Amino acid sequence: MRNYQRQKNNPYKLPHNLYMRMLYLVRDYERLRSEREDILQSSPAPDGVPASGTGNPTEQKAIKLAMLGRECEAVTNAIETIPPEYRKGVLRSIRNNERYPITAGESTYRRYKYKLTYMTAKFLYLI
């Protein structure tokens, strides 16, 4: 399935590069969430072990955690803007390139797919 946006009568139109970036962010959502959880669950190196370089690993983890948290929160908030009956079909379409379910029209699912990418960009303050 090709990833393009409808040009006419699309209130959720984004520039192509931003649209693709948001699409890949939604596809990568599960990995980002698990990476964020791994950072939260990881423990510091034991005392007495020499550090491998300079820097502050706690500060680096905090910065990465903040960045991942911001992206995860933006995707989560964008998913919540879509009606519950369409979420599963839209997410499967984006993540696995599956066909839309036959429970609604294809144009309805596409509209919510555009809305998901648009709202993700909006929550990240990119538009």
mmCIF file with all atom_site columns, C-alpha atoms in Angstrom:
data_model
loop_
_atom_site.group_PDB
_atom_site.id
_atom_site.type_symbol
_atom_site.label_atom_id
_atom_site.label_alt_id
_atom_site.label_comp_id
_atom_site.label_asym_id
_atom_site.label_entity_id
_atom_site.label_seq_id
_atom_site.pdbx_PDB_ins_code
_atom_site.Cartn_x
_atom_site.Cartn_y
_atom_site.Cartn_z
_atom_site.occupancy
_atom_site.B_iso_or_equiv
_atom_site.pdbx_formal_charge
_atom_site.auth_seq_id
_atom_site.auth_comp_id
_atom_site.auth_asym_id
_atom_site.auth_atom_id
_atom_site.pdbx_PDB_model_num
ATOM 1   C CA . MET A 1 1   ? 0.000   0.000  0.000  1.00 0.00 ? 1   MET A CA 1
ATOM 2   C CA . ARG A 1 2   ? 1.419   3.367  -0.968 1.00 0.00 ? 2   ARG A CA 1
ATOM 3   C CA . ASN A 1 3   ? 1.808   6.137  1.537  1.00 0.00 ? 3   ASN A CA 1
ATOM 4   C CA . TYR A 1 4   ? 0.543   9.325  0.017  1.00 0.00 ? 4   TYR A CA 1
ATOM 5   C CA . GLN A 1 5   ? -1.860  12.032 1.072  1.00 0.00 ? 5   GLN A CA 1
ATOM 6   C CA . ARG A 1 6   ? -4.917  13.130 -0.780 1.00 0.00 ? 6   ARG A CA 1
ATOM 7   C CA . GLN A 1 7   ? -4.364  16.601 -2.187 1.00 0.00 ? 7   GLN A CA 1
ATOM 8   C CA . LYS A 1 8   ? -7.901  17.959 -2.483 1.00 0.00 ? 8   LYS A CA 1
ATOM 9   C CA . ASN A 1 9   ? -10.325 18.428 0.392  1.00 0.00 ? 9   ASN A CA 1
ATOM 10  C CA . ASN A 1 10  ? -7.843  17.164 2.960  1.00 0.00 ? 10  ASN A CA 1
ATOM 11  C CA . PRO A 1 11  ? -7.886  19.329 6.106  1.00 0.00 ? 11  PRO A CA 1
ATOM 12  C CA . TYR A 1 12  ? -5.018  17.255 7.538  1.00 0.00 ? 12  TYR A CA 1
ATOM 13  C CA . LYS A 1 13  ? -2.505  17.741 4.727  1.00 0.00 ? 13  LYS A CA 1
ATOM 14  C CA . LEU A 1 14  ? 1.132   17.944 5.794  1.00 0.00 ? 14  LEU A CA 1
ATOM 15  C CA . PRO A 1 15  ? 4.291   18.549 3.777  1.00 0.00 ? 15  PRO A CA 1
ATOM 16  C CA . HIS A 1 16  ? 5.442   15.224 2.349  1.00 0.00 ? 16  HIS A CA 1
ATOM 17  C CA . ASN A 1 17  ? 8.623   14.904 4.429  1.00 0.00 ? 17  ASN A CA 1
ATOM 18  C CA . LEU A 1 18  ? 6.801   15.739 7.657  1.00 0.00 ? 18  LEU A CA 1
ATOM 19  C CA . TYR A 1 19  ? 4.009   13.296 6.780  1.00 0.00 ? 19  TYR A CA 1
ATOM 20  C CA . MET A 1 20  ? 6.504   10.486 6.219  1.00 0.00 ? 20  MET A CA 1
ATOM 21  C CA . ARG A 1 21  ? 8.360   11.380 9.417  1.00 0.00 ? 21  ARG A CA 1
ATOM 22  C CA . MET A 1 22  ? 5.140   11.178 11.461 1.00 0.00 ? 22  MET A CA 1
ATOM 23  C CA . LEU A 1 23  ? 4.164   7.937  9.730  1.00 0.00 ? 23  LEU A CA 1
ATOM 24  C CA . TYR A 1 24  ? 7.472   6.341  10.704 1.00 0.00 ? 24  TYR A CA 1
ATOM 25  C CA . LEU A 1 25  ? 7.158   7.703  14.244 1.00 0.00 ? 25  LEU A CA 1
ATOM 26  C CA . VAL A 1 26  ? 3.781   5.986  14.617 1.00 0.00 ? 26  VAL A CA 1
ATOM 27  C CA . ARG A 1 27  ? 5.265   2.773  13.170 1.00 0.00 ? 27  ARG A CA 1
ATOM 28  C CA . ASP A 1 28  ? 8.120   2.949  15.670 1.00 0.00 ? 28  ASP A CA 1
ATOM 29  C CA . TYR A 1 29  ? 5.862   3.686  18.646 1.00 0.00 ? 29  TYR A CA 1
ATOM 30  C CA . GLU A 1 30  ? 6.116   0.237  20.276 1.00 0.00 ? 30  GLU A CA 1
ATOM 31  C CA . ARG A 1 31  ? 9.922   0.249  20.147 1.00 0.00 ? 31  ARG A CA 1
ATOM 32  C CA . LEU A 1 32  ? 10.068  3.754  21.602 1.00 0.00 ? 32  LEU A CA 1
ATOM 33  C CA . ARG A 1 33  ? 7.768   2.736  24.433 1.00 0.00 ? 33  ARG A CA 1
ATOM 34  C CA . SER A 1 34  ? 9.814   -0.359 25.267 1.00 0.00 ? 34  SER A CA 1
ATOM 35  C CA . GLU A 1 35  ? 13.074  1.613  25.085 1.00 0.00 ? 35  GLU A CA 1
ATOM 36  C CA . ARG A 1 36  ? 11.604  4.180  27.465 1.00 0.00 ? 36  ARG A CA 1
ATOM 37  C CA . GLU A 1 37  ? 10.579  1.427  29.888 1.00 0.00 ? 37  GLU A CA 1
ATOM 38  C CA . ASP A 1 38  ? 14.073  -0.102 29.675 1.00 0.00 ? 38  ASP A CA 1
ATOM 39  C CA . ILE A 1 39  ? 15.630  3.219  30.644 1.00 0.00 ? 39  ILE A CA 1
ATOM 40  C CA . LEU A 1 40  ? 13.261  3.520  33.588 1.00 0.00 ? 40  LEU A CA 1
ATOM 41  C CA . GLN A 1 41  ? 13.988  -0.031 34.759 1.00 0.00 ? 41  GLN A CA 1
ATOM 42  C CA . SER A 1 42  ? 17.775  0.019  34.242 1.00 0.00 ? 42  SER A CA 1
ATOM 43  C CA . SER A 1 43  ? 20.047  0.331  37.205 1.00 0.00 ? 43  SER A CA 1
ATOM 44  C CA . PRO A 1 44  ? 23.259  2.340  37.466 1.00 0.00 ? 44  PRO A CA 1
ATOM 45  C CA . ALA A 1 45  ? 26.669  0.697  37.178 1.00 0.00 ? 45  ALA A CA 1
ATOM 46  C CA . PRO A 1 46  ? 27.909  -0.761 40.475 1.00 0.00 ? 46  PRO A CA 1
ATOM 47  C CA . ASP A 1 47  ? 30.342  1.321  42.549 1.00 0.00 ? 47  ASP A CA 1
ATOM 48  C CA . GLY A 1 48  ? 34.006  0.607  42.059 1.00 0.00 ? 48  GLY A CA 1
ATOM 49  C CA . VAL A 1 49  ? 33.708  -0.130 38.357 1.00 0.00 ? 49  VAL A CA 1
ATOM 50  C CA . PRO A 1 50  ? 35.800  2.284  36.309 1.00 0.00 ? 50  PRO A CA 1
ATOM 51  C CA . ALA A 1 51  ? 33.772  4.482  34.002 1.00 0.00 ? 51  ALA A CA 1
ATOM 52  C CA . SER A 1 52  ? 34.372  4.104  30.297 1.00 0.00 ? 52  SER A CA 1
ATOM 53  C CA . GLY A 1 53  ? 34.795  7.739  29.399 1.00 0.00 ? 53  GLY A CA 1
ATOM 54  C CA . THR A 1 54  ? 33.813  11.118 30.650 1.00 0.00 ? 54  THR A CA 1
ATOM 55  C CA . GLY A 1 55  ? 30.377  12.503 30.994 1.00 0.00 ? 55  GLY A CA 1
ATOM 56  C CA . ASN A 1 56  ? 27.350  12.141 33.118 1.00 0.00 ? 56  ASN A CA 1
ATOM 57  C CA . PRO A 1 57  ? 25.398  8.976  32.253 1.00 0.00 ? 57  PRO A CA 1
ATOM 58  C CA . THR A 1 58  ? 22.486  9.979  34.485 1.00 0.00 ? 58  THR A CA 1
ATOM 59  C CA . GLU A 1 59  ? 22.103  13.246 32.623 1.00 0.00 ? 59  GLU A CA 1
ATOM 60  C CA . GLN A 1 60  ? 22.280  11.478 29.258 1.00 0.00 ? 60  GLN A CA 1
ATOM 61  C CA . LYS A 1 61  ? 19.594  9.007  30.352 1.00 0.00 ? 61  LYS A CA 1
ATOM 62  C CA . ALA A 1 62  ? 17.387  11.847 31.572 1.00 0.00 ? 62  ALA A CA 1
ATOM 63  C CA . ILE A 1 63  ? 17.681  13.702 28.262 1.00 0.00 ? 63  ILE A CA 1
ATOM 64  C CA . LYS A 1 64  ? 16.916  10.563 26.262 1.00 0.00 ? 64  LYS A CA 1
ATOM 65  C CA . LEU A 1 65  ? 14.024  9.708  28.572 1.00 0.00 ? 65  LEU A CA 1
ATOM 66  C CA . ALA A 1 66  ? 12.537  13.184 28.137 1.00 0.00 ? 66  ALA A CA 1
ATOM 67  C CA . MET A 1 67  ? 12.842  12.976 24.348 1.00 0.00 ? 67  MET A CA 1
ATOM 68  C CA . LEU A 1 68  ? 11.279  9.507  24.172 1.00 0.00 ? 68  LEU A CA 1
ATOM 69  C CA . GLY A 1 69  ? 8.565   10.496 26.623 1.00 0.00 ? 69  GLY A CA 1
ATOM 70  C CA . ARG A 1 70  ? 7.629   13.523 24.539 1.00 0.00 ? 70  ARG A CA 1
ATOM 71  C CA . GLU A 1 71  ? 7.353   11.462 21.350 1.00 0.00 ? 71  GLU A CA 1
ATOM 72  C CA . CYS A 1 72  ? 5.403   8.656  23.042 1.00 0.00 ? 72  CYS A CA 1
ATOM 73  C CA . GLU A 1 73  ? 3.010   11.116 24.628 1.00 0.00 ? 73  GLU A CA 1
ATOM 74  C CA . ALA A 1 74  ? 2.409   12.858 21.289 1.00 0.00 ? 74  ALA A CA 1
ATOM 75  C CA . VAL A 1 75  ? 1.550   9.573  19.558 1.00 0.00 ? 75  VAL A CA 1
ATOM 76  C CA . THR A 1 76  ? -0.650  8.439  22.451 1.00 0.00 ? 76  THR A CA 1
ATOM 77  C CA . ASN A 1 77  ? -2.573  11.721 22.455 1.00 0.00 ? 77  ASN A CA 1
ATOM 78  C CA . ALA A 1 78  ? -2.966  11.574 18.676 1.00 0.00 ? 78  ALA A CA 1
ATOM 79  C CA . ILE A 1 79  ? -4.309  8.008  18.856 1.00 0.00 ? 79  ILE A CA 1
ATOM 80  C CA . GLU A 1 80  ? -6.887  9.154  21.416 1.00 0.00 ? 80  GLU A CA 1
ATOM 81  C CA . THR A 1 81  ? -8.271  11.731 18.957 1.00 0.00 ? 81  THR A CA 1
ATOM 82  C CA . ILE A 1 82  ? -9.449  8.906  16.677 1.00 0.00 ? 82  ILE A CA 1
ATOM 83  C CA . PRO A 1 83  ? -12.779 7.213  17.508 1.00 0.00 ? 83  PRO A CA 1
ATOM 84  C CA . PRO A 1 84  ? -12.205 3.835  19.227 1.00 0.00 ? 84  PRO A CA 1
ATOM 85  C CA . GLU A 1 85  ? -13.902 1.787  16.499 1.00 0.00 ? 85  GLU A CA 1
ATOM 86  C CA . TYR A 1 86  ? -11.363 2.982  13.897 1.00 0.00 ? 86  TYR A CA 1
ATOM 87  C CA . ARG A 1 87  ? -8.132  2.916  15.935 1.00 0.00 ? 87  ARG A CA 1
ATOM 88  C CA . LYS A 1 88  ? -7.306  -0.739 15.403 1.00 0.00 ? 88  LYS A CA 1
ATOM 89  C CA . GLY A 1 89  ? -7.746  -0.591 11.626 1.00 0.00 ? 89  GLY A CA 1
ATOM 90  C CA . VAL A 1 90  ? -5.760  2.624  11.246 1.00 0.00 ? 90  VAL A CA 1
ATOM 91  C CA . LEU A 1 91  ? -2.891  1.400  13.417 1.00 0.00 ? 91  LEU A CA 1
ATOM 92  C CA . ARG A 1 92  ? -2.725  -1.961 11.642 1.00 0.00 ? 92  ARG A CA 1
ATOM 93  C CA . SER A 1 93  ? -2.657  -0.166 8.316  1.00 0.00 ? 93  SER A CA 1
ATOM 94  C CA . ILE A 1 94  ? 0.219   2.078  9.386  1.00 0.00 ? 94  ILE A CA 1
ATOM 95  C CA . ARG A 1 95  ? 2.284   -0.519 11.261 1.00 0.00 ? 95  ARG A CA 1
ATOM 96  C CA . ASN A 1 96  ? 1.786   -3.643 9.165  1.00 0.00 ? 96  ASN A CA 1
ATOM 97  C CA . ASN A 1 97  ? 0.599   -2.277 5.799  1.00 0.00 ? 97  ASN A CA 1
ATOM 98  C CA . GLU A 1 98  ? -2.575  -4.325 6.206  1.00 0.00 ? 98  GLU A CA 1
ATOM 99  C CA . ARG A 1 99  ? -5.772  -3.594 4.340  1.00 0.00 ? 99  ARG A CA 1
ATOM 100 C CA . TYR A 1 100 ? -8.454  -1.646 6.150  1.00 0.00 ? 100 TYR A CA 1
ATOM 101 C CA . PRO A 1 101 ? -11.276 -3.691 7.741  1.00 0.00 ? 101 PRO A CA 1
ATOM 102 C CA . ILE A 1 102 ? -14.583 -3.787 5.911  1.00 0.00 ? 102 ILE A CA 1
ATOM 103 C CA . THR A 1 103 ? -16.445 -2.316 8.883  1.00 0.00 ? 103 THR A CA 1
ATOM 104 C CA . ALA A 1 104 ? -16.323 1.151  7.297  1.00 0.00 ? 104 ALA A CA 1
ATOM 105 C CA . GLY A 1 105 ? -15.398 2.743  4.009  1.00 0.00 ? 105 GLY A CA 1
ATOM 106 C CA . GLU A 1 106 ? -11.801 3.010  2.917  1.00 0.00 ? 106 GLU A CA 1
ATOM 107 C CA . SER A 1 107 ? -12.039 6.798  2.703  1.00 0.00 ? 107 SER A CA 1
ATOM 108 C CA . THR A 1 108 ? -13.093 6.924  6.356  1.00 0.00 ? 108 THR A CA 1
ATOM 109 C CA . TYR A 1 109 ? -10.012 4.988  7.453  1.00 0.00 ? 109 TYR A CA 1
ATOM 110 C CA . ARG A 1 110 ? -7.770  7.123  5.250  1.00 0.00 ? 110 ARG A CA 1
ATOM 111 C CA . ARG A 1 111 ? -9.203  10.294 6.745  1.00 0.00 ? 111 ARG A CA 1
ATOM 112 C CA . TYR A 1 112 ? -8.399  9.041  10.242 1.00 0.00 ? 112 TYR A CA 1
ATOM 113 C CA . LYS A 1 113 ? -4.927  7.982  9.124  1.00 0.00 ? 113 LYS A CA 1
ATOM 114 C CA . TYR A 1 114 ? -4.294  11.521 7.892  1.00 0.00 ? 114 TYR A CA 1
ATOM 115 C CA . LYS A 1 115 ? -5.717  12.879 11.126 1.00 0.00 ? 115 LYS A CA 1
ATOM 116 C CA . LEU A 1 116 ? -3.414  10.639 13.197 1.00 0.00 ? 116 LEU A CA 1
ATOM 117 C CA . THR A 1 117 ? -0.285  11.884 11.424 1.00 0.00 ? 117 THR A CA 1
ATOM 118 C CA . TYR A 1 118 ? -1.494  15.490 11.539 1.00 0.00 ? 118 TYR A CA 1
ATOM 119 C CA . MET A 1 119 ? -2.298  15.397 15.245 1.00 0.00 ? 119 MET A CA 1
ATOM 120 C CA . THR A 1 120 ? 1.031   13.721 16.035 1.00 0.00 ? 120 THR A CA 1
ATOM 121 C CA . ALA A 1 121 ? 2.844   16.585 14.315 1.00 0.00 ? 121 ALA A CA 1
ATOM 122 C CA . LYS A 1 122 ? 0.625   19.088 16.123 1.00 0.00 ? 122 LYS A CA 1
ATOM 123 C CA . PHE A 1 123 ? 1.341   17.561 19.550 1.00 0.00 ? 123 PHE A CA 1
ATOM 124 C CA . LEU A 1 124 ? 5.068   17.683 18.765 1.00 0.00 ? 124 LEU A CA 1
ATOM 125 C CA . TYR A 1 125 ? 4.676   21.380 17.831 1.00 0.00 ? 125 TYR A CA 1
ATOM 126 C CA . LEU A 1 126 ? 5.986   20.790 14.310 1.00 0.00 ? 126 LEU A CA 1
ATOM 127 C CA . ILE A 1 127 ? 3.047   22.602 12.681 1.00 0.00 ? 127 ILE A CA 1
#
